[in-house]
C-alpha cells in the first residue's frame, strides 16, 4: 500500500511539474500564428487570361493598322513620280530638269507648311470654318490610338482611326502635297521657282487645310452630309481649281500659239 501511495504521489507531482510547460508551449504557438501570417503575404492571383489576350490583340491591331496606313501613304507619295513624268512629257527638253526639281521640292515645302499650321487648321477642333486648337507643330493634346469616346484630344475629327498621331499626320501630309503638285503641271514653264514655292506654302498651309476642314475636319459641309472618300473634293477639286486660277493668271506659253492662232509643236 505504501508503495502504491508513493507511485500515486509521484505521478501527481510529475503532472504538476509538466502542466505549466505544456500550457505555455500551446499559448506560444497560438501567438506565433498571426506573426507568420503577416510575415508571408498571400500570393497575388494569376492574371486573367482573357484580359491578357485582349490586350495583346489590341496592341497587334494598332501595329497592323499603323503599318497599313504608312504603306498606303507611301503609295500616295509615289504618285508624285507619275506627276513628274507626266509634266516632263508635256514640256520642252530644256525645262525637264526644272519641272522634276519642282515636283521634288514641292513636297519638302508642303511638309513644312502642313507641320507649322496646316494640320491644326484642318483637323483641330474649332469652328465649322477652320480648326482653332492644336494649331502649330501638331502640339495639341492627344491620346491616340484611342478611338471614339475614349479619345481625349484636340483632333477629334480623326478619332475614328486607331493609329498614332504621327501616322495620321503623315497620311494626311501626302494628300496635302498631292494637291499642291497638281498645280505645278498647270503652271509649268510659266512660273519662277521662288513664286511657285511661296504659292505651295500658302496652298498647303492655308487654302487646302481650310477647305479640308469643311469636310474631313467636321466643318460645315460635313454637317450637311458631304463626303469625300477618295479626296475627290478635298484634294483633286481644290488642286484643280487652284491650277485653273494659276493658268488663267499666267496665260498660255508665249510659244504655244503662232500669229495665226494655231498651236505650235513642242
Tab-separated table of C-alpha atoms in Angstrom:
chain	number	residue	atom	x	y	z
A	1	UNK	CA	0.000	0.000	0.000
A	2	UNK	CA	2.807	2.347	0.904
A	3	UNK	CA	4.431	1.632	-2.479
A	4	UNK	CA	1.204	2.381	-4.338
A	5	UNK	CA	0.782	5.636	-2.435
A	6	UNK	CA	4.307	6.652	-3.377
A	7	UNK	CA	3.618	5.990	-7.083
A	8	UNK	CA	0.391	7.970	-6.955
A	9	UNK	CA	2.084	10.893	-5.227
A	10	UNK	CA	4.976	10.783	-7.708
A	11	UNK	CA	2.515	10.778	-10.625
A	12	UNK	CA	0.678	13.873	-9.410
A	13	UNK	CA	3.963	15.675	-8.758
A	14	UNK	CA	5.104	14.986	-12.352
A	15	UNK	CA	1.772	16.228	-13.703
A	16	UNK	CA	2.029	19.440	-11.711
A	17	UNK	CA	5.584	19.995	-12.932
A	18	UNK	CA	4.880	19.326	-16.630
A	19	UNK	CA	1.454	21.020	-16.894
A	20	UNK	CA	2.700	24.660	-16.908
A	21	UNK	CA	5.233	23.892	-19.640
A	22	UNK	CA	2.636	22.235	-21.857
A	23	UNK	CA	0.165	25.099	-21.422
A	24	UNK	CA	2.858	27.743	-22.086
A	25	UNK	CA	4.009	25.988	-25.277
A	26	UNK	CA	0.466	25.867	-26.616
A	27	UNK	CA	-0.045	29.563	-25.907
A	28	UNK	CA	3.249	30.407	-27.586
A	29	UNK	CA	2.198	28.529	-30.731
A	30	UNK	CA	-1.143	30.331	-30.813
A	31	UNK	CA	0.560	33.704	-30.539
A	32	UNK	CA	3.102	32.865	-33.268
A	33	UNK	CA	0.492	32.032	-35.905
A	34	UNK	CA	-0.605	35.626	-36.677
A	35	UNK	CA	3.037	36.695	-36.905
A	36	UNK	CA	3.711	34.035	-39.527
A	37	UNK	CA	0.607	35.081	-41.453
A	38	UNK	CA	1.816	38.686	-41.544
A	39	UNK	CA	5.382	37.750	-42.487
A	40	UNK	CA	4.243	35.742	-45.511
A	41	UNK	CA	1.657	37.735	-47.525
A	42	UNK	CA	-0.698	35.868	-49.783
A	43	UNK	CA	0.443	35.366	-53.380
A	44	UNK	CA	-1.279	37.635	-55.964
A	45	UNK	CA	-3.998	35.973	-58.002
A	46	UNK	CA	-2.995	34.839	-61.509
A	47	UNK	CA	-3.775	37.315	-64.323
A	48	UNK	CA	-6.983	36.902	-66.227
A	49	UNK	CA	-6.012	35.089	-69.457
A	50	UNK	CA	-8.891	36.705	-71.356
A	51	UNK	CA	-7.693	40.208	-70.399
A	52	UNK	CA	-4.102	39.369	-71.318
A	53	UNK	CA	-5.196	38.039	-74.707
A	54	UNK	CA	-7.381	41.089	-75.307
A	55	UNK	CA	-4.528	43.497	-74.514
A	56	UNK	CA	-2.125	41.677	-76.825
A	57	UNK	CA	-4.704	41.541	-79.598
A	58	UNK	CA	-5.344	45.277	-79.239
A	59	UNK	CA	-1.628	46.076	-79.476
A	60	UNK	CA	-1.272	43.875	-82.546
A	61	UNK	CA	-4.236	45.595	-84.206
A	62	UNK	CA	-2.731	49.036	-83.633
A	63	UNK	CA	0.582	47.871	-85.067
A	64	UNK	CA	-1.015	46.358	-88.174
A	65	UNK	CA	-3.238	49.398	-88.738
A	66	UNK	CA	-0.206	51.673	-88.452
A	67	UNK	CA	1.811	49.604	-90.928
A	68	UNK	CA	-1.041	49.598	-93.434
A	69	UNK	CA	-1.581	53.341	-93.033
A	70	UNK	CA	2.087	54.023	-93.727
A	71	UNK	CA	2.169	51.666	-96.727
A	72	UNK	CA	-0.803	53.410	-98.323
A	73	UNK	CA	0.771	56.786	-97.575
A	74	UNK	CA	3.948	55.648	-99.348
A	75	UNK	CA	1.864	54.697	-102.386
A	76	UNK	CA	0.208	58.115	-102.486
A	77	UNK	CA	3.599	59.746	-102.065
A	78	UNK	CA	4.872	57.686	-105.013
A	79	UNK	CA	2.179	59.292	-107.184
A	80	UNK	CA	4.477	62.307	-107.237
A	81	UNK	CA	6.747	60.366	-109.581
A	82	UNK	CA	3.850	59.956	-112.000
A	83	UNK	CA	3.083	63.668	-111.872
A	84	UNK	CA	6.734	64.452	-112.590
A	85	UNK	CA	6.855	62.118	-115.596
A	86	UNK	CA	3.584	63.497	-116.973
A	87	UNK	CA	4.649	67.118	-116.651
A	88	UNK	CA	8.091	66.420	-118.090
A	89	UNK	CA	6.474	64.851	-121.144
A	90	UNK	CA	4.436	67.972	-121.821
A	91	UNK	CA	7.376	70.373	-121.530
A	92	UNK	CA	10.321	71.220	-123.719
A	93	UNK	CA	13.539	69.306	-123.163
A	94	UNK	CA	15.360	72.308	-121.750
A	95	UNK	CA	12.791	72.636	-118.934
A	96	UNK	CA	12.585	68.964	-117.898
A	97	UNK	CA	15.104	69.292	-115.069
A	98	UNK	CA	13.295	72.349	-113.726
A	99	UNK	CA	9.958	70.528	-113.746
A	100	UNK	CA	11.426	67.490	-111.980
A	101	UNK	CA	13.052	69.703	-109.356
A	102	UNK	CA	9.768	71.483	-108.690
A	103	UNK	CA	7.957	68.188	-108.162
A	104	UNK	CA	10.681	67.046	-105.780
A	105	UNK	CA	10.941	70.201	-103.684
A	106	UNK	CA	7.191	70.857	-103.506
A	107	UNK	CA	6.818	68.028	-101.003
A	108	UNK	CA	9.528	69.500	-98.803
A	109	UNK	CA	7.751	72.857	-98.776
A	110	UNK	CA	4.405	71.148	-98.208
A	111	UNK	CA	5.786	69.192	-95.245
A	112	UNK	CA	6.949	72.357	-93.508
A	113	UNK	CA	3.694	74.212	-94.179
A	114	UNK	CA	1.496	71.312	-93.033
A	115	UNK	CA	3.564	70.871	-89.875
A	116	UNK	CA	3.680	74.552	-88.963
A	117	UNK	CA	-0.015	75.303	-89.430
A	118	UNK	CA	-1.897	73.194	-91.957
A	119	UNK	CA	-2.649	70.081	-89.893
A	120	UNK	CA	-4.044	72.087	-86.984
A	121	UNK	CA	-6.241	74.210	-89.242
A	122	UNK	CA	-7.594	71.125	-90.965
A	123	UNK	CA	-8.180	68.657	-88.125
A	124	UNK	CA	-8.044	70.717	-84.944
A	125	UNK	CA	-11.282	71.188	-83.041
A	126	UNK	CA	-12.757	74.635	-83.549
A	127	UNK	CA	-15.336	76.383	-85.691
A	128	UNK	CA	-17.224	74.992	-88.719
A	129	UNK	CA	-14.828	77.001	-90.926
A	130	UNK	CA	-11.389	76.077	-89.556
A	131	UNK	CA	-9.654	74.478	-86.586
A	132	UNK	CA	-8.522	76.584	-83.652
A	133	UNK	CA	-6.941	74.045	-81.263
A	134	UNK	CA	-3.562	72.383	-81.566
A	135	UNK	CA	-2.673	74.646	-84.467
A	136	UNK	CA	1.105	74.848	-84.682
A	137	UNK	CA	3.516	71.919	-84.945
A	138	UNK	CA	0.839	69.305	-84.069
A	139	UNK	CA	1.158	70.374	-80.426
A	140	UNK	CA	-2.439	69.749	-79.335
A	141	UNK	CA	-3.486	67.287	-76.659
A	142	UNK	CA	-3.851	63.750	-77.969
A	143	UNK	CA	-4.172	60.203	-76.600
A	144	UNK	CA	-4.096	58.270	-79.870
A	145	UNK	CA	-4.521	55.431	-80.702
A	146	UNK	CA	-7.630	55.715	-78.503
A	147	UNK	CA	-10.785	55.835	-80.597
A	148	UNK	CA	-14.352	57.181	-80.468
A	149	UNK	CA	-15.498	58.177	-76.967
A	150	UNK	CA	-12.199	57.003	-75.461
A	151	UNK	CA	-10.298	59.644	-77.420
A	152	UNK	CA	-9.414	62.773	-75.439
A	153	UNK	CA	-7.617	65.370	-77.500
A	154	UNK	CA	-7.750	68.315	-79.880
A	155	UNK	CA	-8.074	66.317	-83.108
A	156	UNK	CA	-11.396	64.554	-82.610
A	157	UNK	CA	-12.106	64.583	-86.365
A	158	UNK	CA	-9.579	61.729	-86.612
A	159	UNK	CA	-10.816	59.712	-83.618
A	160	UNK	CA	-12.244	57.053	-85.957
A	161	UNK	CA	-8.799	55.607	-86.683
A	162	UNK	CA	-6.773	53.683	-84.106
A	163	UNK	CA	-3.278	54.720	-85.153
A	164	UNK	CA	-0.675	57.007	-83.524
A	165	UNK	CA	-0.961	60.722	-84.184
A	166	UNK	CA	2.153	60.971	-86.340
A	167	UNK	CA	0.915	58.151	-88.580
A	168	UNK	CA	-2.261	60.179	-89.106
A	169	UNK	CA	-0.163	63.271	-89.817
A	170	UNK	CA	1.986	61.558	-92.439
A	171	UNK	CA	-1.032	60.026	-94.169
A	172	UNK	CA	-2.730	63.414	-94.459
A	173	UNK	CA	0.515	65.130	-95.441
A	174	UNK	CA	0.925	63.156	-98.658
A	175	UNK	CA	-2.556	64.207	-99.776
A	176	UNK	CA	-1.786	67.833	-98.992
A	177	UNK	CA	1.392	67.604	-101.048
A	178	UNK	CA	-0.544	65.986	-103.879
A	179	UNK	CA	-2.948	68.933	-104.023
A	180	UNK	CA	-0.004	71.304	-104.410
A	181	UNK	CA	1.656	69.098	-107.021
A	182	UNK	CA	-1.456	69.209	-109.224
A	183	UNK	CA	-0.872	72.940	-109.642
A	184	UNK	CA	2.730	72.535	-110.772
A	185	UNK	CA	1.652	70.911	-114.030
A	186	UNK	CA	-0.742	73.719	-114.887
A	187	UNK	CA	1.897	76.412	-114.441
A	188	UNK	CA	4.861	74.504	-115.843
A	189	UNK	CA	7.348	76.624	-117.804
A	190	UNK	CA	5.482	79.805	-116.807
A	191	UNK	CA	6.265	80.296	-113.123
A	192	UNK	CA	9.546	81.004	-111.372
A	193	UNK	CA	10.895	78.752	-108.636
A	194	UNK	CA	10.514	81.232	-105.799
A	195	UNK	CA	6.959	82.209	-106.695
A	196	UNK	CA	5.892	78.568	-107.005
A	197	UNK	CA	7.372	77.620	-103.631
A	198	UNK	CA	5.685	80.576	-101.945
A	199	UNK	CA	2.380	79.575	-103.524
A	200	UNK	CA	2.875	75.936	-102.428
A	201	UNK	CA	3.467	77.039	-98.836
A	202	UNK	CA	0.284	79.132	-98.830
A	203	UNK	CA	-1.641	76.376	-100.584
A	204	UNK	CA	-0.755	73.663	-98.068
A	205	UNK	CA	-0.606	75.945	-95.043
A	206	UNK	CA	-3.868	77.852	-95.545
A	207	UNK	CA	-6.036	77.123	-98.603
A	208	UNK	CA	-6.083	73.333	-98.622
A	209	UNK	CA	-6.458	72.898	-94.807
A	210	UNK	CA	-9.390	75.299	-94.541
A	211	UNK	CA	-11.324	73.601	-97.350
A	212	UNK	CA	-10.326	70.215	-95.958
A	213	UNK	CA	-11.664	71.173	-92.536
A	214	UNK	CA	-15.073	71.832	-94.053
A	215	UNK	CA	-15.389	68.125	-94.939
A	216	UNK	CA	-12.749	65.933	-93.302
A	217	UNK	CA	-12.365	68.140	-90.229
A	218	UNK	CA	-16.035	68.068	-89.250
A	219	UNK	CA	-16.828	71.514	-90.657
A	220	UNK	CA	-19.988	72.936	-92.136
A	221	UNK	CA	-20.007	70.737	-95.262
A	222	UNK	CA	-19.566	67.618	-93.137
A	223	UNK	CA	-22.577	68.628	-91.079
A	224	UNK	CA	-24.569	68.789	-94.340
A	225	UNK	CA	-23.630	65.179	-95.071
A	226	UNK	CA	-20.907	65.817	-97.667
A	227	UNK	CA	-18.277	63.083	-98.034
A	228	UNK	CA	-15.004	62.830	-99.954
A	229	UNK	CA	-13.963	59.201	-99.606
A	230	UNK	CA	-11.048	59.323	-102.039
A	231	UNK	CA	-10.329	63.037	-101.822
A	232	UNK	CA	-12.191	63.928	-105.000
A	233	UNK	CA	-13.362	67.197	-103.446
A	234	UNK	CA	-10.771	67.895	-100.778
A	235	UNK	CA	-7.674	67.026	-102.817
A	236	UNK	CA	-8.381	66.946	-106.544
A	237	UNK	CA	-11.005	69.652	-106.695
A	238	UNK	CA	-9.003	72.102	-104.581
A	239	UNK	CA	-5.853	71.369	-106.565
A	240	UNK	CA	-7.734	71.641	-109.848
A	241	UNK	CA	-9.352	74.981	-109.042
A	242	UNK	CA	-6.021	76.381	-107.855
A	243	UNK	CA	-4.387	75.146	-111.074
A	244	UNK	CA	-7.113	76.777	-113.162
A	245	UNK	CA	-6.660	80.063	-111.327
A	246	UNK	CA	-2.914	79.922	-111.924
A	247	UNK	CA	-3.331	79.118	-115.608
A	248	UNK	CA	-5.773	81.996	-116.091
A	249	UNK	CA	-3.473	84.467	-114.354
A	250	UNK	CA	-0.339	83.389	-116.238
A	251	UNK	CA	-1.927	82.790	-119.604
A	252	UNK	CA	-0.666	80.472	-122.331
A	253	UNK	CA	3.008	79.793	-123.025
A	254	UNK	CA	4.457	82.514	-125.204
A	255	UNK	CA	5.484	79.974	-127.838
A	256	UNK	CA	2.316	77.878	-127.649
A	257	UNK	CA	0.351	79.660	-130.396
A	258	UNK	CA	1.521	81.220	-133.649
A	259	UNK	CA	0.436	84.554	-135.084
A	260	UNK	CA	-2.376	82.817	-136.892
A	261	UNK	CA	-3.655	81.293	-133.638
A	262	UNK	CA	-2.627	77.759	-134.471
A	263	UNK	CA	-0.938	75.514	-131.894
A	264	UNK	CA	2.817	75.325	-132.303
A	265	UNK	CA	4.527	71.909	-131.852
A	266	UNK	CA	6.751	71.368	-128.807
